[in-house]
Short mmCIF file of C-alpha atoms and ligand atoms in Angstrom, two decimals:
data_model
loop_
_atom_site.label_atom_id
_atom_site.label_comp_id
_atom_site.label_asym_id
_atom_site.label_seq_id
_atom_site.Cartn_x
_atom_site.Cartn_y
_atom_site.Cartn_z
CA MET S 1 154.14 78.85 113.20
CA GLY S 2 151.38 79.96 115.61
CA ALA S 3 148.98 77.77 117.43
CA PRO S 4 146.49 75.79 115.34
CA ALA S 5 142.90 77.01 114.98
CA LEU S 6 140.65 76.32 117.85
CA ALA S 7 137.94 73.74 117.12
CA ILE S 8 134.25 74.36 117.74
CA HIS S 9 133.95 71.15 119.87
CA GLN S 10 136.19 72.76 122.39
CA TYR S 11 133.40 75.29 123.09
CA ALA S 12 130.47 72.86 123.19
CA SER S 13 130.60 72.35 126.97
CA LEU S 14 131.13 76.02 127.90
CA SER S 15 128.17 77.65 129.66
CA ASP S 16 126.63 80.83 128.20
CA ALA S 17 128.06 82.79 131.17
CA GLU S 18 131.58 81.48 130.37
CA CYS S 19 131.17 82.35 126.77
CA ASP S 20 129.87 85.82 127.68
CA ALA S 21 133.05 86.64 129.57
CA ARG S 22 135.27 85.23 126.76
CA ILE S 23 133.34 87.12 124.09
CA ARG S 24 133.85 90.39 125.99
CA ALA S 25 137.53 89.69 126.53
CA ALA S 26 138.08 88.83 122.79
CA LYS S 27 136.19 91.92 121.68
CA GLU S 28 138.37 94.01 123.99
CA LYS S 29 141.54 92.54 122.35
CA LEU S 30 140.30 92.99 118.86
CA GLY S 31 139.23 96.62 119.44
CA ASN S 32 138.27 98.49 116.31
CA ARG S 33 139.55 95.70 114.04
CA LEU S 34 136.17 94.09 114.66
CA VAL S 35 132.56 94.99 114.24
CA ILE S 36 129.71 92.65 115.20
CA LEU S 37 126.48 93.13 113.30
CA GLY S 38 123.28 91.61 114.80
CA HIS S 39 119.89 91.02 113.31
CA HIS S 40 116.79 91.64 115.57
CA TYR S 41 115.95 87.93 115.69
CA GLN S 42 119.19 86.96 117.37
CA ARG S 43 118.83 85.47 120.82
CA GLU S 44 119.51 87.86 123.73
CA GLU S 45 122.83 86.20 124.72
CA VAL S 46 124.23 87.01 121.30
CA TYR S 47 122.32 90.20 120.50
CA ARG S 48 123.85 92.01 123.52
CA HIS S 49 127.31 91.70 121.97
CA ALA S 50 126.33 93.39 118.66
CA ASP S 51 127.90 96.78 118.01
CA LEU S 52 125.23 97.55 115.45
CA THR S 53 121.78 96.08 115.10
CA GLY S 54 119.04 96.35 112.51
CA ASP S 55 116.68 94.81 109.94
CA SER S 56 118.08 93.50 106.68
CA LEU S 57 118.11 96.88 104.94
CA LYS S 58 119.74 98.79 107.86
CA LEU S 59 122.31 96.09 108.25
CA ALA S 60 123.15 96.23 104.50
CA HIS S 61 123.64 100.00 104.77
CA LEU S 62 125.66 99.60 107.99
CA ALA S 63 127.89 96.93 106.47
CA ALA S 64 128.63 99.16 103.50
CA GLY S 65 129.88 101.85 105.84
CA VAL S 66 131.92 99.79 108.23
CA GLU S 67 135.75 100.26 108.20
CA ALA S 68 136.70 97.31 110.42
CA GLU S 69 138.93 94.49 109.20
CA PHE S 70 136.57 91.81 110.54
CA ILE S 71 132.73 91.86 110.29
CA VAL S 72 131.20 89.14 112.37
CA PHE S 73 127.63 88.75 111.19
CA CYS S 74 125.16 87.41 113.77
CA GLY S 75 122.29 86.69 111.44
CA VAL S 76 121.74 84.27 108.59
CA HIS S 77 123.78 83.32 105.50
CA PHE S 78 122.22 85.61 102.92
CA MET S 79 122.78 88.57 105.21
CA ALA S 80 126.44 87.79 105.58
CA GLU S 81 126.69 87.36 101.80
CA VAL S 82 125.24 90.91 101.34
CA ALA S 83 127.78 92.20 103.86
CA ASP S 84 130.61 90.53 101.88
CA ILE S 85 129.40 92.00 98.65
CA VAL S 86 129.08 95.59 99.84
CA THR S 87 132.32 95.72 101.80
CA LYS S 88 135.88 96.12 100.42
CA PRO S 89 137.71 92.95 99.13
CA GLU S 90 140.22 93.20 102.04
CA GLN S 91 137.45 93.20 104.68
CA ILE S 92 136.54 89.79 106.02
CA THR S 93 132.98 88.77 106.73
CA ILE S 94 132.34 85.89 109.10
CA LEU S 95 129.13 83.92 109.90
CA PRO S 96 129.65 82.17 113.28
CA ASP S 97 127.72 79.02 112.17
CA MET S 98 127.63 78.13 108.52
CA ALA S 99 124.40 76.19 109.06
CA ALA S 100 122.55 79.42 109.80
CA GLY S 101 120.62 79.61 106.53
CA CYS S 102 117.09 80.73 105.76
CA SER S 103 114.53 78.08 104.72
CA MET S 104 112.65 80.64 102.65
CA ALA S 105 115.78 81.65 100.74
CA ASP S 106 116.32 78.01 99.97
CA MET S 107 112.97 77.79 98.21
CA ALA S 108 114.43 79.53 95.14
CA ASN S 109 117.51 78.40 93.36
CA LEU S 110 119.24 79.66 90.21
CA ALA S 111 118.27 76.64 88.07
CA ASP S 112 114.57 77.02 88.87
CA VAL S 113 114.62 80.87 88.43
CA GLU S 114 116.40 80.55 85.07
CA ARG S 115 113.92 77.91 83.92
CA ALA S 116 111.03 80.13 85.01
CA TRP S 117 112.55 83.06 83.06
CA ARG S 118 112.81 80.94 79.92
CA GLU S 119 109.21 79.76 80.29
CA ILE S 120 107.93 83.27 80.90
CA ASP S 121 110.00 84.48 77.84
CA ALA S 122 108.32 81.75 75.74
CA ALA S 123 104.84 82.71 76.94
CA LEU S 124 105.59 86.34 76.16
CA GLU S 125 107.03 85.55 72.74
CA GLY S 126 110.58 86.57 73.55
CA GLU S 127 109.76 89.70 75.38
CA ALA S 128 110.52 88.81 79.02
CA GLU S 129 113.52 91.11 79.07
CA ALA S 130 111.47 94.05 77.84
CA ARG S 131 108.30 93.40 79.87
CA VAL S 132 109.25 91.75 83.15
CA THR S 133 111.44 92.99 86.00
CA PRO S 134 112.78 90.25 88.29
CA ILE S 135 112.80 91.34 91.94
CA THR S 136 114.49 89.23 94.56
CA TYR S 137 113.75 89.63 98.21
CA ILE S 138 117.02 90.11 99.98
CA ASN S 139 116.34 86.67 101.64
CA SER S 140 117.90 84.90 98.72
CA ALA S 141 121.25 83.51 97.63
CA ALA S 142 123.82 85.81 96.05
CA ASP S 143 123.50 84.13 92.62
CA LEU S 144 119.82 85.14 92.47
CA LYS S 145 120.75 88.73 93.19
CA ALA S 146 123.28 88.37 90.37
CA PHE S 147 120.49 87.07 88.10
CA CYS S 148 118.54 90.29 88.85
CA GLY S 149 121.65 92.33 88.19
CA ARG S 150 121.99 90.72 84.70
CA HIS S 151 118.26 91.10 83.78
CA GLY S 152 117.58 94.74 84.78
CA GLY S 153 116.18 93.59 88.11
CA ILE S 154 116.64 94.66 91.65
CA VAL S 155 116.76 93.55 95.29
CA CYS S 156 114.15 94.53 97.87
CA THR S 157 113.70 94.18 101.61
CA SER S 158 110.61 94.20 103.83
CA THR S 159 111.16 97.97 104.41
CA ASN S 160 111.51 99.17 100.85
CA ALA S 161 109.37 96.64 98.93
CA PRO S 162 106.63 99.27 97.97
CA GLY S 163 109.22 101.70 96.54
CA ILE S 164 111.05 98.96 94.70
CA LEU S 165 107.89 97.68 93.09
CA GLU S 166 107.04 101.24 91.99
CA TRP S 167 110.55 101.54 90.54
CA ALA S 168 109.99 98.28 88.64
CA PHE S 169 106.59 99.36 87.25
CA GLU S 170 108.05 102.61 86.01
CA ARG S 171 110.30 100.48 83.80
CA ARG S 172 108.45 97.40 82.79
CA GLU S 173 104.78 96.29 82.94
CA LYS S 174 105.31 93.00 84.92
CA VAL S 175 107.22 91.73 87.89
CA LEU S 176 108.54 88.28 88.70
CA PHE S 177 108.92 88.34 92.54
CA PHE S 178 110.84 85.69 94.44
CA PRO S 179 111.15 83.89 96.78
CA ASP S 180 108.46 85.15 99.19
CA GLN S 181 104.98 85.14 97.76
CA HIS S 182 103.57 86.88 100.83
CA LEU S 183 105.80 89.95 100.75
CA GLY S 184 105.14 90.19 97.02
CA ARG S 185 101.39 89.86 97.38
CA ASN S 186 101.05 92.16 100.40
CA THR S 187 103.12 94.84 98.76
CA ALA S 188 101.55 94.69 95.30
CA TYR S 189 98.05 94.84 96.86
CA LYS S 190 99.06 97.80 98.91
CA LEU S 191 100.04 99.48 95.63
CA GLY S 192 96.58 98.86 94.26
CA ILE S 193 97.11 95.72 92.13
CA PRO S 194 94.12 93.44 92.51
CA LEU S 195 94.66 89.85 93.57
CA ASP S 196 93.32 88.59 90.25
CA GLU S 197 96.26 90.29 88.51
CA MET S 198 98.67 88.19 90.52
CA ALA S 199 99.52 84.52 89.86
CA VAL S 200 101.51 82.10 91.97
CA TRP S 201 104.50 80.53 90.23
CA ASP S 202 104.76 76.90 91.50
CA TYR S 203 108.45 76.14 90.82
CA ASP S 204 107.85 72.44 91.05
CA LYS S 205 105.60 72.51 87.96
CA PRO S 206 106.32 73.10 84.25
CA MET S 207 105.32 76.72 83.40
CA GLY S 208 104.93 77.35 87.10
CA GLY S 209 101.61 75.47 86.92
CA LEU S 210 100.19 78.31 84.80
CA THR S 211 98.91 78.55 81.26
CA ALA S 212 100.54 80.93 78.74
CA GLU S 213 97.35 83.00 78.97
CA GLN S 214 97.63 83.29 82.77
CA ILE S 215 101.25 84.34 82.49
CA ARG S 216 100.32 87.00 79.90
CA LYS S 217 97.50 88.26 82.10
CA ALA S 218 99.39 88.46 85.39
CA LYS S 219 101.00 91.76 86.39
CA VAL S 220 102.84 90.06 89.20
CA LEU S 221 104.17 86.50 89.22
CA LEU S 222 104.68 85.40 92.81
CA TRP S 223 107.22 82.64 93.49
CA LYS S 224 105.64 79.98 95.72
CA GLY S 225 108.02 80.54 98.67
CA PHE S 226 107.19 81.39 102.27
CA CYS S 227 108.67 81.75 105.67
CA SER S 228 107.90 78.78 107.89
CA VAL S 229 107.96 81.02 110.97
CA HIS S 230 105.59 83.71 109.75
CA GLN S 231 103.12 81.20 108.35
CA MET S 232 102.43 80.11 111.97
CA PHE S 233 100.54 83.32 112.55
CA ARG S 234 96.87 82.92 111.63
CA PRO S 235 93.96 85.39 111.16
CA GLU S 236 92.01 83.54 113.93
CA HIS S 237 94.76 84.40 116.41
CA ILE S 238 93.99 88.03 115.72
CA ASP S 239 90.19 87.48 116.03
CA GLN S 240 90.58 85.68 119.38
CA PHE S 241 92.90 88.40 120.72
CA ARG S 242 90.64 91.20 119.63
CA GLU S 243 87.72 89.54 121.38
CA LYS S 244 89.60 89.53 124.59
CA TYR S 245 91.19 92.95 124.18
CA PRO S 246 89.06 94.99 121.74
CA GLU S 247 91.30 98.06 122.28
CA ALA S 248 94.56 96.23 121.31
CA LYS S 249 96.55 97.03 118.20
CA ILE S 250 97.96 94.41 115.83
CA ILE S 251 101.37 94.75 114.20
CA SER S 252 102.82 92.22 111.78
CA HIS S 253 105.73 91.54 109.49
CA PRO S 254 104.95 91.46 105.73
CA GLU S 255 106.12 87.87 105.46
CA CYS S 256 102.79 86.96 107.18
CA SER S 257 99.88 85.82 105.04
CA PHE S 258 97.59 88.25 103.22
CA GLU S 259 94.75 87.52 105.63
CA VAL S 260 96.98 88.33 108.63
CA CYS S 261 98.31 91.47 107.13
CA GLN S 262 94.79 92.59 106.10
CA LYS S 263 93.63 92.21 109.73
CA SER S 264 96.72 94.01 111.18
CA ASP S 265 96.73 97.73 112.03
CA TYR S 266 100.39 98.11 111.12
CA VAL S 267 102.71 96.05 108.84
CA GLY S 268 106.46 96.50 108.59
CA SER S 269 110.02 95.23 108.93
CA THR S 270 111.57 94.12 112.19
CA GLU S 271 113.10 97.58 112.63
CA TYR S 272 109.74 99.15 111.95
CA ILE S 273 108.08 96.94 114.54
CA GLN S 274 110.72 97.70 117.12
CA ASN S 275 110.55 101.45 116.61
CA HIS S 276 106.76 101.46 116.58
CA LEU S 277 106.54 99.61 119.88
CA ARG S 278 109.23 101.78 121.48
CA ASN S 279 107.12 104.78 120.64
CA ALA S 280 103.86 103.26 121.90
CA GLU S 281 101.84 105.05 124.52
CA PRO S 282 101.96 103.56 128.09
CA GLY S 283 98.82 101.50 128.80
CA THR S 284 98.56 100.29 125.12
CA ARG S 285 98.41 96.59 124.25
CA TRP S 286 99.97 94.99 121.17
CA LEU S 287 99.78 91.65 119.41
CA VAL S 288 102.89 91.11 117.32
CA GLY S 289 103.27 88.78 114.34
CA THR S 290 106.95 88.23 114.03
CA GLU S 291 109.78 86.07 115.43
CA LEU S 292 109.75 85.12 119.08
CA ASN S 293 113.17 86.35 120.12
CA LEU S 294 112.39 89.83 118.95
CA VAL S 295 108.90 89.85 120.54
CA ASN S 296 110.27 88.55 123.84
CA ARG S 297 112.96 91.26 123.89
CA LEU S 298 110.34 93.92 123.19
CA HIS S 299 107.97 92.46 125.77
CA ASN S 300 110.61 92.72 128.43
CA GLU S 301 111.85 96.12 127.44
CA MET S 302 108.26 97.68 127.09
CA LYS S 303 106.72 96.26 130.24
CA GLU S 304 108.77 98.75 132.23
CA LYS S 305 107.02 101.50 130.29
CA GLY S 306 103.55 99.98 130.84
CA VAL S 307 103.26 98.81 127.18
CA HIS S 308 101.88 95.25 126.93
CA VAL S 309 103.39 93.17 124.14
CA HIS S 310 102.01 89.77 123.23
CA PHE S 311 103.25 87.10 120.70
CA MET S 312 100.68 86.26 118.02
CA SER S 313 100.91 82.47 117.90
CA PRO S 314 99.97 80.15 120.78
CA MET S 315 102.85 77.97 119.53
CA VAL S 316 106.51 78.67 120.27
CA CYS S 317 107.77 79.48 116.81
CA MET S 318 111.27 80.67 116.51
CA CYS S 319 113.59 81.02 113.49
CA SER S 320 115.65 77.85 114.16
CA THR S 321 118.45 78.96 111.83
CA MET S 322 118.84 82.39 113.47
CA PHE S 323 118.97 80.47 116.72
CA ARG S 324 122.02 78.53 115.51
CA ILE S 325 124.20 81.57 116.26
CA ASP S 326 124.91 80.90 119.85
CA PRO S 327 127.43 82.29 122.40
CA GLN S 328 129.63 79.21 121.91
CA HIS S 329 129.95 79.78 118.13
CA LEU S 330 130.50 83.54 118.67
CA ALA S 331 133.26 82.91 121.26
CA TRP S 332 134.89 80.37 119.00
CA THR S 333 134.92 82.74 116.04
CA LEU S 334 136.28 85.69 118.06
CA GLU S 335 138.95 83.75 119.96
CA ASN S 336 140.24 82.37 116.67
CA LEU S 337 140.45 85.90 115.29
CA VAL S 338 142.47 86.90 118.39
CA ASP S 339 144.84 83.97 117.62
CA GLY S 340 145.12 85.05 113.98
CA HIS S 341 142.76 82.45 112.45
CA VAL S 342 139.82 83.28 110.28
CA VAL S 343 137.11 80.65 110.60
CA ASN S 344 133.78 80.57 108.68
CA ARG S 345 134.60 83.33 106.21
CA ILE S 346 131.78 84.12 103.77
CA ARG S 347 133.15 84.72 100.30
CA VAL S 348 130.93 85.35 97.41
CA PRO S 349 132.75 84.51 94.09
CA GLN S 350 133.84 87.72 92.42
CA ASP S 351 131.81 87.27 89.19
CA VAL S 352 128.67 86.59 91.27
CA ALA S 353 129.42 89.47 93.63
CA GLU S 354 129.86 91.97 90.78
CA GLN S 355 126.49 91.20 89.21
CA ALA S 356 124.72 90.94 92.58
CA ARG S 357 126.15 94.33 93.48
CA ILE S 358 124.43 95.94 90.46
CA ALA S 359 121.02 94.73 91.81
CA LEU S 360 121.94 95.69 95.34
CA ASP S 361 123.23 99.12 94.38
CA ARG S 362 120.00 99.82 92.49
CA MET S 363 118.17 99.13 95.73
CA LEU S 364 120.55 100.99 98.08
CA LYS S 365 120.36 104.11 95.84
CA ILE S 366 116.54 104.13 95.99
CA ALA S 367 115.97 103.36 99.72
CA LYS S 368 117.77 104.57 102.75
P1 13P U 10 113.73 92.24 108.23
O1 13P U 10 114.45 92.80 107.06
O2 13P U 10 112.37 92.89 108.45
O3 13P U 10 114.58 92.25 109.43
O4 13P U 10 113.35 90.75 107.87
C1 13P U 10 114.27 89.70 107.68
C2 13P U 10 113.70 88.43 107.90
O5 13P U 10 114.25 87.46 107.64
C3 13P U 10 112.35 88.34 108.42
O6 13P U 10 111.98 87.01 108.57
FE1 SF4 U 11 114.28 83.17 106.84
FE2 SF4 U 11 111.91 83.13 108.05
FE3 SF4 U 11 114.09 82.88 109.50
FE4 SF4 U 11 113.48 85.26 108.36
S1 SF4 U 11 112.36 84.18 110.00
S2 SF4 U 11 115.50 84.25 108.32
S3 SF4 U 11 112.58 84.56 106.44
S4 SF4 U 11 113.36 81.46 107.95
#
């Protein structure tokens, strides 16, 4: 029998620099048996070890194409679940810290969504299936993706939400969008749907807090979820910045509020924001409404090119769950793999994975 698995507490006192060296050594030993995927919100000390980086959509595509035996996902739980679903059964997906969740994803659960579906069905006199497409933002648990798979629905990301909504409206007249009300509202409005044809579904209230008449009238039902990081960005931050720098441009993530997105010059995913700033002209100034680790990285990278990048909020707001993936957990995960131990495997139950895959495949076919 080999050595027992290494415990995480053995890594707690290691410095980041020690971990850095050990991560590199373990990666060297594992060679092409391992691929590390990294989301743009990862802290620098982790992000630098990623073989492939991206936003949620790009990482889903990349995961689907990876041949390695081990996929270590430096991101949050729902992203690792997607990687597990789109990879082959013999490939192993690992999340270095199981506590790296997403507070927005946690705002919708299967019991509440199924109850909402029944209540909507009652308001529409048994026609929910024929008239409503459920769309789940990729920031959601696998069983909600499976729900969409079962009910003719689909997954979307911040990149492809407009195309996915169009896809849905070609099939059915209404959409139930969860869990992020802001992405749903910002996207539907961009497609020309007025705000008075959208209604917020409060999952804590019977019938979502709506009357049957309001449900019948709404073209888009928006789950009352939000991202606690992106709600820190306020329209007044933009106003104050523009006063100081009238020539500046504003770029935001679509998880920001409607008011912030309306005041922004550009709105898009983390990959879109990164590419946009990398292509910015020297001398330009940008206010960015998305997570701090990405904005700091872009600030440092772009200052060498004379592009000024500012963070939108006066408060330090980071995604605390993304931040849980630290060099200590990454070193622990990789050294265990070197020793032949798999820790923190993400395994979506097969029946859930099969139905979630239907909704994911619909999305992946539409949007590259
Ligand atoms: P992206 O798909 O734009 O990377 O967004 C993921 C996310 O969680 C943003 O908060
Ligand atoms: Fe979830 Fe918000 Fe963190 Fe993105 S930034 S992973 S939506 S909590």
